[in-house]
PDB file of C-alpha atoms in Angstrom:
ATOM      1  CA  UNK A  23     -14.525   6.249   6.987  1.00 92.00           C
ATOM      2  CA  UNK A  24     -11.908   3.249   6.760  1.00 96.00           C
ATOM      3  CA  UNK A  25     -10.067   3.191   3.970  1.00 97.00           C
ATOM      4  CA  UNK A  26      -8.684   0.423   1.503  1.00 97.00           C
ATOM      5  CA  UNK A  27      -5.989   0.950  -0.925  1.00 97.00           C
ATOM      6  CA  UNK A  28      -6.636  -1.925  -3.011  1.00 96.00           C
ATOM      7  CA  UNK A  29      -5.657  -3.678  -6.440  1.00 95.00           C
ATOM      8  CA  UNK A  30      -8.351  -5.529  -7.996  1.00 94.00           C
ATOM      9  CA  UNK A  31      -5.603  -8.015  -9.577  1.00 93.00           C
ATOM     10  CA  UNK A  32      -4.370  -8.995  -6.086  1.00 93.00           C
ATOM     11  CA  UNK A  33      -5.596 -12.066  -4.352  1.00 93.00           C
ATOM     12  CA  UNK A  34      -4.047 -10.476  -0.940  1.00 93.00           C
ATOM     13  CA  UNK A  35      -5.992  -7.276  -1.813  1.00 95.00           C
ATOM     14  CA  UNK A  36      -9.453  -9.288  -3.044  1.00 95.00           C
ATOM     15  CA  UNK A  37      -9.349 -11.106   0.272  1.00 95.00           C
ATOM     16  CA  UNK A  38      -9.276  -7.951   2.448  1.00 95.00           C
ATOM     17  CA  UNK A  39     -12.137  -6.379   0.346  1.00 93.00           C
ATOM     18  CA  UNK A  40     -14.352  -9.391   1.142  1.00 94.00           C
ATOM     19  CA  UNK A  41     -13.379  -9.275   4.487  1.00 94.00           C
ATOM     20  CA  UNK A  42     -14.434  -5.988   4.928  1.00 94.00           C
ATOM     21  CA  UNK A  43     -17.577  -6.374   3.122  1.00 94.00           C
ATOM     22  CA  UNK A  44     -18.538  -9.246   5.337  1.00 94.00           C
ATOM     23  CA  UNK A  45     -17.290  -6.925   8.533  1.00 92.00           C
ATOM     24  CA  UNK A  46     -20.651  -4.390   8.225  1.00 91.00           C
ATOM     25  CA  UNK A  47     -18.242  -1.534   7.745  1.00 93.00           C
ATOM     26  CA  UNK A  48     -18.677   1.345   5.703  1.00 95.00           C
ATOM     27  CA  UNK A  49     -15.420   1.865   3.908  1.00 97.00           C
ATOM     28  CA  UNK A  50     -14.228   3.615   0.562  1.00 97.00           C
ATOM     29  CA  UNK A  51     -12.157   1.430  -1.985  1.00 97.00           C
ATOM     30  CA  UNK A  52      -8.844   3.135  -3.644  1.00 97.00           C
ATOM     31  CA  UNK A  53      -7.743   2.065  -6.688  1.00 97.00           C
ATOM     32  CA  UNK A  54      -4.067   2.987  -6.010  1.00 97.00           C
ATOM     33  CA  UNK A  55      -2.747   1.723  -9.157  1.00 96.00           C
ATOM     34  CA  UNK A  56      -5.285   4.364 -10.950  1.00 95.00           C
ATOM     35  CA  UNK A  57      -5.546   7.196  -8.266  1.00 94.00           C
ATOM     36  CA  UNK A  58      -1.996   7.144  -6.917  1.00 96.00           C
ATOM     37  CA  UNK A  59      -1.789   9.185  -3.966  1.00 97.00           C
ATOM     38  CA  UNK A  60      -0.001  12.134  -3.883  1.00 97.00           C
ATOM     39  CA  UNK A  61       3.668  12.943  -2.128  1.00 98.00           C
ATOM     40  CA  UNK A  62       1.769  14.120   0.702  1.00 98.00           C
ATOM     41  CA  UNK A  63      -0.633  11.569   1.083  1.00 97.00           C
ATOM     42  CA  UNK A  64       1.850   8.333   1.058  1.00 98.00           C
ATOM     43  CA  UNK A  65       4.153  10.651   3.698  1.00 98.00           C
ATOM     44  CA  UNK A  66       0.499  10.361   5.543  1.00 98.00           C
ATOM     45  CA  UNK A  67       0.446   6.337   5.183  1.00 98.00           C
ATOM     46  CA  UNK A  68       3.980   5.720   5.962  1.00 98.00           C
ATOM     47  CA  UNK A  69       3.359   7.932   8.886  1.00 98.00           C
ATOM     48  CA  UNK A  70       0.282   5.639  10.386  1.00 98.00           C
ATOM     49  CA  UNK A  71       2.011   2.769   9.232  1.00 98.00           C
ATOM     50  CA  UNK A  72       5.099   3.434  11.058  1.00 97.00           C
ATOM     51  CA  UNK A  73       7.151   2.115   8.059  1.00 97.00           C
ATOM     52  CA  UNK A  74       9.791   3.311   6.550  1.00 98.00           C
ATOM     53  CA  UNK A  75       9.280   4.350   2.496  1.00 98.00           C
ATOM     54  CA  UNK A  76      11.716   1.041   1.995  1.00 97.00           C
ATOM     55  CA  UNK A  77       9.485  -1.214   3.675  1.00 98.00           C
ATOM     56  CA  UNK A  78       6.604  -0.605   1.473  1.00 98.00           C
ATOM     57  CA  UNK A  79       8.169  -1.230  -1.225  1.00 98.00           C
ATOM     58  CA  UNK A  80       7.911  -5.116  -3.207  1.00 97.00           C
ATOM     59  CA  UNK A  81      10.797  -5.642  -3.861  1.00 96.00           C
ATOM     60  CA  UNK A  82       9.823  -8.965  -5.863  1.00 96.00           C
ATOM     61  CA  UNK A  83       8.678  -6.521  -9.008  1.00 96.00           C
ATOM     62  CA  UNK A  84      10.125  -6.038 -11.886  1.00 97.00           C
ATOM     63  CA  UNK A  85      10.069  -2.705 -12.361  1.00 97.00           C
ATOM     64  CA  UNK A  86      11.725  -2.389  -8.983  1.00 97.00           C
ATOM     65  CA  UNK A  87      14.887  -5.344  -9.748  1.00 96.00           C
ATOM     66  CA  UNK A  88      15.304  -3.456 -13.149  1.00 96.00           C
ATOM     67  CA  UNK A  89      15.813  -0.066 -12.015  1.00 96.00           C
ATOM     68  CA  UNK A  90      16.570   0.047  -8.156  1.00 95.00           C
ATOM     69  CA  UNK A  91      17.523  -2.802  -7.063  1.00 93.00           C
ATOM     70  CA  UNK A  92      20.798  -2.555  -5.073  1.00 92.00           C
ATOM     71  CA  UNK A  93      20.920   1.071  -5.603  1.00 95.00           C
ATOM     72  CA  UNK A  94      21.767   3.345  -2.144  1.00 95.00           C
ATOM     73  CA  UNK A  95      18.424   5.619  -2.394  1.00 97.00           C
ATOM     74  CA  UNK A  96      17.335   7.991   0.208  1.00 97.00           C
ATOM     75  CA  UNK A  97      13.993   8.071   1.261  1.00 97.00           C
ATOM     76  CA  UNK A  98      12.683  10.528  -0.874  1.00 97.00           C
ATOM     77  CA  UNK A  99      13.979   8.453  -4.083  1.00 97.00           C
ATOM     78  CA  UNK A 100      12.256   5.442  -3.011  1.00 98.00           C
ATOM     79  CA  UNK A 101       9.057   7.688  -2.150  1.00 98.00           C
ATOM     80  CA  UNK A 102       9.112   9.226  -6.118  1.00 97.00           C
ATOM     81  CA  UNK A 103       9.848   5.804  -7.472  1.00 98.00           C
ATOM     82  CA  UNK A 104       6.726   4.476  -5.380  1.00 98.00           C
ATOM     83  CA  UNK A 105       5.046   7.615  -6.508  1.00 98.00           C
ATOM     84  CA  UNK A 106       5.989   6.852 -10.248  1.00 97.00           C
ATOM     85  CA  UNK A 107       5.270   3.362 -10.301  1.00 98.00           C
ATOM     86  CA  UNK A 108       2.433   2.352  -7.896  1.00 98.00           C
ATOM     87  CA  UNK A 109       2.406  -1.107  -8.317  1.00 97.00           C
ATOM     88  CA  UNK A 110       5.626  -0.847  -6.389  1.00 98.00           C
ATOM     89  CA  UNK A 111       3.361   0.357  -3.092  1.00 98.00           C
ATOM     90  CA  UNK A 112       2.393  -3.205  -0.859  1.00 97.00           C
ATOM     91  CA  UNK A 113      -1.137  -4.158  -0.851  1.00 96.00           C
ATOM     92  CA  UNK A 114      -3.630  -3.909   0.232  1.00 97.00           C
ATOM     93  CA  UNK A 115      -3.813  -0.881   2.706  1.00 98.00           C
ATOM     94  CA  UNK A 116      -5.775  -0.689   5.556  1.00 98.00           C
ATOM     95  CA  UNK A 117      -6.546   2.580   6.946  1.00 98.00           C
ATOM     96  CA  UNK A 118      -9.005   3.689  10.207  1.00 97.00           C
ATOM     97  CA  UNK A 119      -8.525   7.086  11.712  1.00 96.00           C
ATOM     98  CA  UNK A 120      -4.878   7.442  12.883  1.00 96.00           C
ATOM     99  CA  UNK A 121      -4.066   3.768  12.188  1.00 96.00           C
ATOM    100  CA  UNK A 122      -2.987   2.083   9.167  1.00 97.00           C
ATOM    101  CA  UNK A 123      -2.141  -1.848   8.180  1.00 98.00           C
ATOM    102  CA  UNK A 124      -0.627  -3.116   5.580  1.00 97.00           C
ATOM    103  CA  UNK A 125      -3.316  -6.513   5.949  1.00 96.00           C
ATOM    104  CA  UNK A 126      -0.615  -9.067   4.967  1.00 92.00           C
ATOM    105  CA  UNK A 127      -1.754 -11.123   6.558  1.00 92.00           C
ATOM    106  CA  UNK A 128      -5.690 -10.079   7.287  1.00 92.00           C
ATOM    107  CA  UNK A 129      -5.482 -10.279  11.044  1.00 93.00           C
ATOM    108  CA  UNK A 130      -3.370  -7.245  10.605  1.00 95.00           C
ATOM    109  CA  UNK A 131      -6.529  -4.907   9.317  1.00 93.00           C
ATOM    110  CA  UNK A 132      -8.715  -7.201  12.167  1.00 92.00           C
ATOM    111  CA  UNK A 133      -6.394  -5.276  14.733  1.00 92.00           C
ATOM    112  CA  UNK A 134      -6.973  -2.104  13.574  1.00 94.00           C
ATOM    113  CA  UNK A 135     -10.708  -2.392  12.433  1.00 90.00           C
TER     114      UNK A 135
END
């Protein structure tokens, strides 16, 4: 089943959700700010995205700028930061089996469903 890591306050995330609803495909919504992924889940997502942890970070978030910007962080430290502050995780993320995409733009999600 398709999964979407969703933040209801995010316009791009809501657009992705609307796209999935109109696609007629079954999907599961994961409100990742409330249901924070485990470290194992986040590592799995990164592997499916074929991304390094820093590539999934929302670097314009205040929490990043105030706590982590210009620091030389290891991948593990970046993952820990995203788990501690899930607002740092880029959104929306669409997962379909062993494929995943950050749906910015929405065409990224279209390519995997």
